Amino acid sequence: MRIVNLRDNPELLEIGIAYFQRVWGNEKTKMVYRDCISRSILAENPLPIWYLVFDGNEPIGCAGLITNDFISCMDLWPWLCALFVDERYRGRRLGADIISHIREDARKIGFAKLYLCTGHVGYYEKIGFSYICEGYHPWGQASRVYECVL
């Protein structure tokens, strides 16, 4: 497994956009991923960073390190978002490896904590995250908000 920062590997931009669109997008959100990921390549700020995970030349997972995950807790950042591992690769701790890589990048940038929002209960607690509150999305849905110390 190889975790690739798309900002450091702009030649993989179109592969990254297509992968995020396939696993997270729909017709309404495809342009959101294209714009977010494309703009990140030349961003002057340290965030956002989008990651692809490869097995050989095949992308098998992804995640992002962003300033806000469309949630009301705007006083908290950075956020781990869009974590995904292809189903045939699950059960191998790849999600935990991706998160560990992103935690280290966030720490190197100078952050003390990392946040995420999810509806999942049980997974993130096993890898160092603690539930802190409910957050609310603009579309009216609530999500559990977690933090971990870096």
Short mmCIF file of N, CA and C in Angstrom, two decimals:
data_model
loop_
_atom_site.label_atom_id
_atom_site.label_comp_id
_atom_site.label_asym_id
_atom_site.label_seq_id
_atom_site.Cartn_x
_atom_site.Cartn_y
_atom_site.Cartn_z
N MET A 1 0.84 -1.18 0.00
CA MET A 1 0.00 0.00 0.00
C MET A 1 0.88 1.24 0.00
N ARG A 2 0.47 2.21 -0.79
CA ARG A 2 1.20 3.48 -0.90
C ARG A 2 0.20 4.61 -0.76
N ILE A 3 0.45 5.53 0.18
CA ILE A 3 -0.42 6.69 0.39
C ILE A 3 0.22 7.88 -0.30
N VAL A 4 -0.53 8.52 -1.18
CA VAL A 4 -0.01 9.60 -2.01
C VAL A 4 -0.76 10.90 -1.72
N ASN A 5 -0.02 11.94 -1.45
CA ASN A 5 -0.54 13.29 -1.27
C ASN A 5 -0.68 13.88 -2.68
N LEU A 6 -1.90 14.21 -3.09
CA LEU A 6 -2.11 14.71 -4.46
C LEU A 6 -1.45 16.06 -4.70
N ARG A 7 -1.31 16.86 -3.66
CA ARG A 7 -0.63 18.15 -3.82
C ARG A 7 0.82 17.94 -4.24
N ASP A 8 1.45 16.91 -3.68
CA ASP A 8 2.84 16.60 -4.01
C ASP A 8 2.98 15.80 -5.30
N ASN A 9 1.86 15.32 -5.83
CA ASN A 9 1.87 14.48 -7.03
C ASN A 9 0.78 14.95 -8.00
N PRO A 10 0.90 16.18 -8.50
CA PRO A 10 -0.17 16.74 -9.35
C PRO A 10 -0.41 15.95 -10.63
N GLU A 11 0.54 15.14 -11.03
CA GLU A 11 0.34 14.31 -12.22
C GLU A 11 -0.77 13.27 -12.01
N LEU A 12 -1.15 13.04 -10.75
CA LEU A 12 -2.22 12.09 -10.42
C LEU A 12 -3.56 12.77 -10.19
N LEU A 13 -3.64 14.07 -10.50
CA LEU A 13 -4.85 14.85 -10.24
C LEU A 13 -6.09 14.23 -10.85
N GLU A 14 -6.09 13.91 -12.11
CA GLU A 14 -7.29 13.38 -12.77
C GLU A 14 -7.68 12.01 -12.22
N ILE A 15 -6.70 11.19 -11.89
CA ILE A 15 -6.98 9.89 -11.28
C ILE A 15 -7.64 10.11 -9.92
N GLY A 16 -7.10 11.06 -9.15
CA GLY A 16 -7.67 11.36 -7.84
C GLY A 16 -9.08 11.89 -7.93
N ILE A 17 -9.31 12.83 -8.82
CA ILE A 17 -10.65 13.40 -8.97
C ILE A 17 -11.64 12.30 -9.35
N ALA A 18 -11.28 11.48 -10.32
CA ALA A 18 -12.18 10.41 -10.77
C ALA A 18 -12.47 9.43 -9.64
N TYR A 19 -11.47 9.11 -8.83
CA TYR A 19 -11.69 8.17 -7.73
C TYR A 19 -12.62 8.77 -6.68
N PHE A 20 -12.36 9.98 -6.23
CA PHE A 20 -13.24 10.62 -5.24
C PHE A 20 -14.66 10.75 -5.78
N GLN A 21 -14.79 11.13 -7.04
CA GLN A 21 -16.13 11.25 -7.62
C GLN A 21 -16.84 9.90 -7.65
N ARG A 22 -16.11 8.84 -7.94
CA ARG A 22 -16.73 7.51 -8.01
C ARG A 22 -17.20 7.04 -6.65
N VAL A 23 -16.37 7.22 -5.61
CA VAL A 23 -16.73 6.65 -4.31
C VAL A 23 -17.57 7.58 -3.44
N TRP A 24 -17.49 8.89 -3.63
CA TRP A 24 -18.21 9.84 -2.79
C TRP A 24 -19.19 10.72 -3.54
N GLY A 25 -19.04 10.83 -4.83
CA GLY A 25 -19.84 11.78 -5.56
C GLY A 25 -21.16 11.23 -6.07
N ASN A 26 -21.98 12.16 -6.47
CA ASN A 26 -23.18 11.87 -7.24
C ASN A 26 -23.27 12.99 -8.27
N GLU A 27 -24.30 13.00 -9.06
CA GLU A 27 -24.39 14.02 -10.11
C GLU A 27 -24.35 15.45 -9.55
N LYS A 28 -24.87 15.64 -8.34
CA LYS A 28 -24.88 16.97 -7.75
C LYS A 28 -23.54 17.37 -7.16
N THR A 29 -22.72 16.40 -6.75
CA THR A 29 -21.47 16.73 -6.04
C THR A 29 -20.20 16.50 -6.86
N LYS A 30 -20.31 15.98 -8.06
CA LYS A 30 -19.10 15.69 -8.85
C LYS A 30 -18.23 16.93 -9.04
N MET A 31 -18.86 18.07 -9.31
CA MET A 31 -18.08 19.29 -9.53
C MET A 31 -17.45 19.79 -8.24
N VAL A 32 -18.07 19.49 -7.10
CA VAL A 32 -17.48 19.90 -5.83
C VAL A 32 -16.11 19.24 -5.66
N TYR A 33 -16.04 17.92 -5.90
CA TYR A 33 -14.75 17.24 -5.76
C TYR A 33 -13.75 17.72 -6.81
N ARG A 34 -14.20 17.90 -8.05
CA ARG A 34 -13.27 18.39 -9.08
C ARG A 34 -12.68 19.74 -8.67
N ASP A 35 -13.52 20.66 -8.23
CA ASP A 35 -13.05 21.99 -7.87
C ASP A 35 -12.18 21.96 -6.62
N CYS A 36 -12.63 21.27 -5.57
CA CYS A 36 -11.86 21.21 -4.31
C CYS A 36 -10.47 20.62 -4.54
N ILE A 37 -10.41 19.50 -5.21
CA ILE A 37 -9.13 18.81 -5.39
C ILE A 37 -8.24 19.60 -6.34
N SER A 38 -8.79 20.12 -7.43
CA SER A 38 -7.99 20.92 -8.37
C SER A 38 -7.41 22.14 -7.70
N ARG A 39 -8.21 22.85 -6.92
CA ARG A 39 -7.75 24.07 -6.25
C ARG A 39 -6.69 23.77 -5.19
N SER A 40 -6.74 22.59 -4.61
CA SER A 40 -5.78 22.26 -3.55
C SER A 40 -4.35 22.15 -4.07
N ILE A 41 -4.20 21.80 -5.33
CA ILE A 41 -2.87 21.58 -5.90
C ILE A 41 -2.01 22.85 -5.80
N LEU A 42 -2.61 24.01 -6.02
CA LEU A 42 -1.85 25.26 -6.01
C LEU A 42 -2.17 26.15 -4.80
N ALA A 43 -2.82 25.59 -3.81
CA ALA A 43 -3.21 26.39 -2.64
C ALA A 43 -1.99 26.95 -1.92
N GLU A 44 -2.10 28.20 -1.48
CA GLU A 44 -1.03 28.82 -0.71
C GLU A 44 -1.05 28.37 0.74
N ASN A 45 -2.21 28.00 1.25
CA ASN A 45 -2.35 27.54 2.62
C ASN A 45 -1.99 26.05 2.71
N PRO A 46 -1.68 25.56 3.90
CA PRO A 46 -1.29 24.16 4.01
C PRO A 46 -2.44 23.18 3.76
N LEU A 47 -3.68 23.65 3.88
CA LEU A 47 -4.85 22.79 3.65
C LEU A 47 -5.67 23.38 2.52
N PRO A 48 -6.37 22.55 1.80
CA PRO A 48 -6.63 21.13 1.99
C PRO A 48 -5.56 20.25 1.35
N ILE A 49 -5.51 19.02 1.84
CA ILE A 49 -4.68 17.98 1.24
C ILE A 49 -5.58 16.79 0.98
N TRP A 50 -5.50 16.26 -0.23
CA TRP A 50 -6.28 15.09 -0.62
C TRP A 50 -5.31 13.94 -0.86
N TYR A 51 -5.70 12.76 -0.42
CA TYR A 51 -4.84 11.58 -0.47
C TYR A 51 -5.49 10.46 -1.26
N LEU A 52 -4.68 9.74 -2.01
CA LEU A 52 -5.10 8.50 -2.66
C LEU A 52 -4.24 7.38 -2.09
N VAL A 53 -4.82 6.21 -1.99
CA VAL A 53 -4.11 5.03 -1.54
C VAL A 53 -4.05 4.07 -2.72
N PHE A 54 -2.86 3.58 -3.01
CA PHE A 54 -2.65 2.71 -4.15
C PHE A 54 -2.18 1.32 -3.72
N ASP A 55 -2.64 0.33 -4.47
CA ASP A 55 -2.08 -1.01 -4.46
C ASP A 55 -1.50 -1.16 -5.86
N GLY A 56 -0.20 -1.07 -5.98
CA GLY A 56 0.41 -1.00 -7.30
C GLY A 56 0.00 0.30 -7.96
N ASN A 57 -0.62 0.20 -9.15
CA ASN A 57 -1.09 1.39 -9.87
C ASN A 57 -2.58 1.63 -9.70
N GLU A 58 -3.24 0.81 -8.89
CA GLU A 58 -4.68 0.90 -8.73
C GLU A 58 -5.05 1.66 -7.46
N PRO A 59 -5.84 2.74 -7.57
CA PRO A 59 -6.32 3.39 -6.35
C PRO A 59 -7.32 2.50 -5.63
N ILE A 60 -7.11 2.37 -4.31
CA ILE A 60 -7.97 1.49 -3.50
C ILE A 60 -8.56 2.21 -2.30
N GLY A 61 -8.22 3.49 -2.12
CA GLY A 61 -8.74 4.23 -0.99
C GLY A 61 -8.42 5.70 -1.12
N CYS A 62 -9.03 6.48 -0.22
CA CYS A 62 -8.82 7.92 -0.27
C CYS A 62 -9.20 8.55 1.07
N ALA A 63 -8.81 9.79 1.21
CA ALA A 63 -9.19 10.60 2.39
C ALA A 63 -8.75 12.03 2.12
N GLY A 64 -9.20 12.93 2.98
CA GLY A 64 -8.80 14.32 2.88
C GLY A 64 -8.48 14.90 4.24
N LEU A 65 -7.68 15.94 4.24
CA LEU A 65 -7.37 16.73 5.43
C LEU A 65 -7.78 18.15 5.07
N ILE A 66 -8.88 18.63 5.69
CA ILE A 66 -9.52 19.86 5.24
C ILE A 66 -9.82 20.80 6.41
N THR A 67 -10.27 22.00 6.08
CA THR A 67 -10.55 23.00 7.12
C THR A 67 -11.93 22.87 7.73
N ASN A 68 -12.91 22.33 7.01
CA ASN A 68 -14.25 22.12 7.57
C ASN A 68 -14.99 21.10 6.73
N ASP A 69 -15.70 20.19 7.38
CA ASP A 69 -16.40 19.12 6.68
C ASP A 69 -17.91 19.40 6.61
N PHE A 70 -18.27 20.59 6.15
CA PHE A 70 -19.68 20.97 6.03
C PHE A 70 -20.43 20.71 7.33
N ILE A 71 -19.86 21.18 8.44
CA ILE A 71 -20.46 20.94 9.76
C ILE A 71 -20.40 22.23 10.58
N SER A 72 -21.32 22.34 11.51
CA SER A 72 -21.49 23.58 12.28
C SER A 72 -20.34 23.91 13.21
N CYS A 73 -19.50 22.99 13.54
CA CYS A 73 -18.39 23.20 14.50
C CYS A 73 -17.21 23.88 13.81
N MET A 74 -17.42 25.10 13.37
CA MET A 74 -16.40 25.80 12.59
C MET A 74 -15.23 26.29 13.44
N ASP A 75 -15.34 26.17 14.75
CA ASP A 75 -14.23 26.54 15.62
C ASP A 75 -13.19 25.42 15.71
N LEU A 76 -13.50 24.27 15.16
CA LEU A 76 -12.61 23.11 15.21
C LEU A 76 -12.01 22.87 13.83
N TRP A 77 -10.71 22.58 13.81
CA TRP A 77 -10.05 22.17 12.57
C TRP A 77 -8.64 21.73 12.84
N PRO A 78 -8.06 20.93 12.01
CA PRO A 78 -8.47 20.41 10.72
C PRO A 78 -9.35 19.15 10.86
N TRP A 79 -9.95 18.78 9.75
CA TRP A 79 -10.87 17.65 9.71
C TRP A 79 -10.34 16.56 8.79
N LEU A 80 -10.43 15.34 9.25
CA LEU A 80 -10.26 14.16 8.41
C LEU A 80 -11.59 13.97 7.70
N CYS A 81 -11.58 13.80 6.40
CA CYS A 81 -12.84 13.62 5.67
C CYS A 81 -12.67 12.56 4.59
N ALA A 82 -13.78 12.10 4.09
CA ALA A 82 -13.86 11.25 2.90
C ALA A 82 -12.99 10.00 2.99
N LEU A 83 -12.84 9.46 4.20
CA LEU A 83 -12.08 8.21 4.34
C LEU A 83 -12.84 7.09 3.67
N PHE A 84 -12.15 6.38 2.80
CA PHE A 84 -12.77 5.26 2.09
C PHE A 84 -11.70 4.24 1.75
N VAL A 85 -12.04 2.97 1.96
CA VAL A 85 -11.20 1.85 1.53
C VAL A 85 -12.09 0.91 0.73
N ASP A 86 -11.65 0.55 -0.48
CA ASP A 86 -12.43 -0.37 -1.30
C ASP A 86 -12.77 -1.63 -0.50
N GLU A 87 -13.96 -2.10 -0.72
CA GLU A 87 -14.48 -3.22 0.07
C GLU A 87 -13.55 -4.43 0.07
N ARG A 88 -12.95 -4.76 -1.05
CA ARG A 88 -12.10 -5.96 -1.11
C ARG A 88 -10.80 -5.81 -0.32
N TYR A 89 -10.49 -4.57 0.15
CA TYR A 89 -9.28 -4.33 0.93
C TYR A 89 -9.57 -4.08 2.41
N ARG A 90 -10.81 -4.16 2.78
CA ARG A 90 -11.17 -3.90 4.18
C ARG A 90 -10.76 -5.07 5.07
N GLY A 91 -10.64 -4.78 6.36
CA GLY A 91 -10.23 -5.80 7.31
C GLY A 91 -8.73 -5.97 7.42
N ARG A 92 -7.97 -5.08 6.83
CA ARG A 92 -6.50 -5.15 6.84
C ARG A 92 -5.87 -3.97 7.57
N ARG A 93 -6.66 -3.19 8.29
CA ARG A 93 -6.22 -2.00 9.02
C ARG A 93 -5.75 -0.87 8.10
N LEU A 94 -6.17 -0.90 6.84
CA LEU A 94 -5.76 0.16 5.92
C LEU A 94 -6.35 1.51 6.34
N GLY A 95 -7.59 1.52 6.80
CA GLY A 95 -8.19 2.77 7.28
C GLY A 95 -7.36 3.38 8.40
N ALA A 96 -6.95 2.53 9.34
CA ALA A 96 -6.12 3.01 10.46
C ALA A 96 -4.77 3.52 9.95
N ASP A 97 -4.20 2.86 8.94
CA ASP A 97 -2.93 3.30 8.38
C ASP A 97 -3.06 4.66 7.69
N ILE A 98 -4.16 4.84 6.97
CA ILE A 98 -4.41 6.13 6.30
C ILE A 98 -4.54 7.23 7.35
N ILE A 99 -5.33 6.96 8.38
CA ILE A 99 -5.53 7.95 9.44
C ILE A 99 -4.21 8.26 10.13
N SER A 100 -3.40 7.27 10.39
CA SER A 100 -2.10 7.49 11.02
C SER A 100 -1.23 8.41 10.16
N HIS A 101 -1.24 8.18 8.87
CA HIS A 101 -0.47 9.02 7.93
C HIS A 101 -0.97 10.47 7.97
N ILE A 102 -2.28 10.65 7.96
CA ILE A 102 -2.86 11.99 7.97
C ILE A 102 -2.62 12.66 9.32
N ARG A 103 -2.71 11.90 10.40
CA ARG A 103 -2.41 12.47 11.72
C ARG A 103 -0.99 13.02 11.75
N GLU A 104 -0.05 12.27 11.19
CA GLU A 104 1.34 12.72 11.18
C GLU A 104 1.50 13.98 10.33
N ASP A 105 0.84 14.03 9.17
CA ASP A 105 0.92 15.23 8.34
C ASP A 105 0.34 16.44 9.08
N ALA A 106 -0.81 16.25 9.74
CA ALA A 106 -1.43 17.36 10.50
C ALA A 106 -0.51 17.83 11.63
N ARG A 107 0.14 16.90 12.30
CA ARG A 107 1.07 17.24 13.36
C ARG A 107 2.26 18.03 12.81
N LYS A 108 2.80 17.60 11.67
CA LYS A 108 3.92 18.30 11.05
C LYS A 108 3.55 19.73 10.64
N ILE A 109 2.31 19.93 10.22
CA ILE A 109 1.86 21.27 9.85
C ILE A 109 1.76 22.16 11.08
N GLY A 110 1.55 21.55 12.25
CA GLY A 110 1.49 22.33 13.48
C GLY A 110 0.20 22.22 14.25
N PHE A 111 -0.68 21.32 13.85
CA PHE A 111 -1.94 21.15 14.56
C PHE A 111 -1.75 20.25 15.77
N ALA A 112 -2.55 20.47 16.79
CA ALA A 112 -2.48 19.67 18.01
C ALA A 112 -3.55 18.59 18.07
N LYS A 113 -4.64 18.79 17.29
CA LYS A 113 -5.75 17.84 17.29
C LYS A 113 -6.25 17.65 15.86
N LEU A 114 -6.96 16.55 15.67
CA LEU A 114 -7.60 16.24 14.40
C LEU A 114 -9.05 15.88 14.70
N TYR A 115 -9.97 16.33 13.84
CA TYR A 115 -11.40 16.12 14.05
C TYR A 115 -12.00 15.35 12.88
N LEU A 116 -13.13 14.72 13.15
CA LEU A 116 -13.91 14.09 12.09
C LEU A 116 -15.36 14.05 12.51
N CYS A 117 -16.24 13.97 11.52
CA CYS A 117 -17.67 13.81 11.81
C CYS A 117 -18.14 12.55 11.09
N THR A 118 -19.01 11.81 11.76
CA THR A 118 -19.45 10.53 11.23
C THR A 118 -20.72 10.08 11.91
N GLY A 119 -21.36 9.12 11.31
CA GLY A 119 -22.48 8.43 11.94
C GLY A 119 -22.05 7.11 12.54
N HIS A 120 -20.80 6.72 12.28
CA HIS A 120 -20.29 5.44 12.79
C HIS A 120 -20.00 5.53 14.29
N VAL A 121 -20.29 4.46 14.98
CA VAL A 121 -19.98 4.35 16.41
C VAL A 121 -19.13 3.10 16.58
N GLY A 122 -17.98 3.25 17.24
CA GLY A 122 -17.14 2.11 17.54
C GLY A 122 -15.83 2.03 16.79
N TYR A 123 -15.82 2.42 15.52
CA TYR A 123 -14.60 2.29 14.72
C TYR A 123 -13.52 3.29 15.14
N TYR A 124 -13.86 4.56 15.16
CA TYR A 124 -12.87 5.59 15.41
C TYR A 124 -12.38 5.59 16.85
N GLU A 125 -13.22 5.15 17.77
CA GLU A 125 -12.80 5.04 19.17
C GLU A 125 -11.63 4.06 19.32
N LYS A 126 -11.60 3.04 18.48
CA LYS A 126 -10.53 2.02 18.54
C LYS A 126 -9.18 2.55 18.09
N ILE A 127 -9.19 3.68 17.37
CA ILE A 127 -7.91 4.21 16.85
C ILE A 127 -7.61 5.60 17.38
N GLY A 128 -8.07 5.87 18.61
CA GLY A 128 -7.62 7.05 19.31
C GLY A 128 -8.52 8.27 19.28
N PHE A 129 -9.69 8.18 18.68
CA PHE A 129 -10.62 9.31 18.65
C PHE A 129 -11.61 9.22 19.80
N SER A 130 -12.02 10.39 20.30
CA SER A 130 -13.02 10.48 21.37
C SER A 130 -14.19 11.33 20.90
N TYR A 131 -15.38 10.88 21.21
CA TYR A 131 -16.59 11.63 20.88
C TYR A 131 -16.62 12.91 21.72
N ILE A 132 -16.92 14.06 21.07
CA ILE A 132 -16.98 15.32 21.83
C ILE A 132 -18.33 16.03 21.74
N CYS A 133 -19.09 15.85 20.65
CA CYS A 133 -20.36 16.56 20.53
C CYS A 133 -21.11 16.13 19.28
N GLU A 134 -22.31 16.65 19.14
CA GLU A 134 -23.06 16.54 17.90
C GLU A 134 -22.78 17.80 17.09
N GLY A 135 -22.65 17.63 15.79
CA GLY A 135 -22.53 18.76 14.88
C GLY A 135 -23.65 18.67 13.86
N TYR A 136 -23.91 19.77 13.15
CA TYR A 136 -25.05 19.83 12.25
C TYR A 136 -24.61 20.29 10.87
N HIS A 137 -25.11 19.57 9.87
CA HIS A 137 -24.79 19.88 8.47
C HIS A 137 -25.81 20.85 7.89
N PRO A 138 -25.43 21.59 6.85
CA PRO A 138 -26.36 22.54 6.25
C PRO A 138 -27.64 21.90 5.72
N TRP A 139 -27.59 20.63 5.38
CA TRP A 139 -28.76 19.94 4.84
C TRP A 139 -29.66 19.37 5.94
N GLY A 140 -29.35 19.69 7.21
CA GLY A 140 -30.22 19.33 8.32
C GLY A 140 -29.87 18.07 9.07
N GLN A 141 -28.89 17.33 8.63
CA GLN A 141 -28.48 16.10 9.28
C GLN A 141 -27.50 16.39 10.42
N ALA A 142 -27.57 15.59 11.47
CA ALA A 142 -26.60 15.69 12.57
C ALA A 142 -25.56 14.59 12.41
N SER A 143 -24.35 14.83 12.91
CA SER A 143 -23.27 13.84 12.92
C SER A 143 -22.54 13.90 14.25
N ARG A 144 -22.00 12.78 14.62
CA ARG A 144 -21.13 12.71 15.79
C ARG A 144 -19.80 13.36 15.43
N VAL A 145 -19.25 14.17 16.33
CA VAL A 145 -17.96 14.82 16.12
C VAL A 145 -16.96 14.18 17.07
N TYR A 146 -15.80 13.81 16.52
CA TYR A 146 -14.75 13.17 17.28
C TYR A 146 -13.47 14.00 17.17
N GLU A 147 -12.60 13.84 18.16
CA GLU A 147 -11.28 14.47 18.11
C GLU A 147 -10.24 13.46 18.56
N CYS A 148 -9.02 13.68 18.10
CA CYS A 148 -7.87 12.94 18.64
C CYS A 148 -6.73 13.91 18.81
N VAL A 149 -5.95 13.67 19.83
CA VAL A 149 -4.76 14.46 20.08
C VAL A 149 -3.65 13.91 19.19
N LEU A 150 -2.90 14.82 18.56
CA LEU A 150 -1.85 14.37 17.63
C LEU A 150 -0.52 14.17 18.33
#
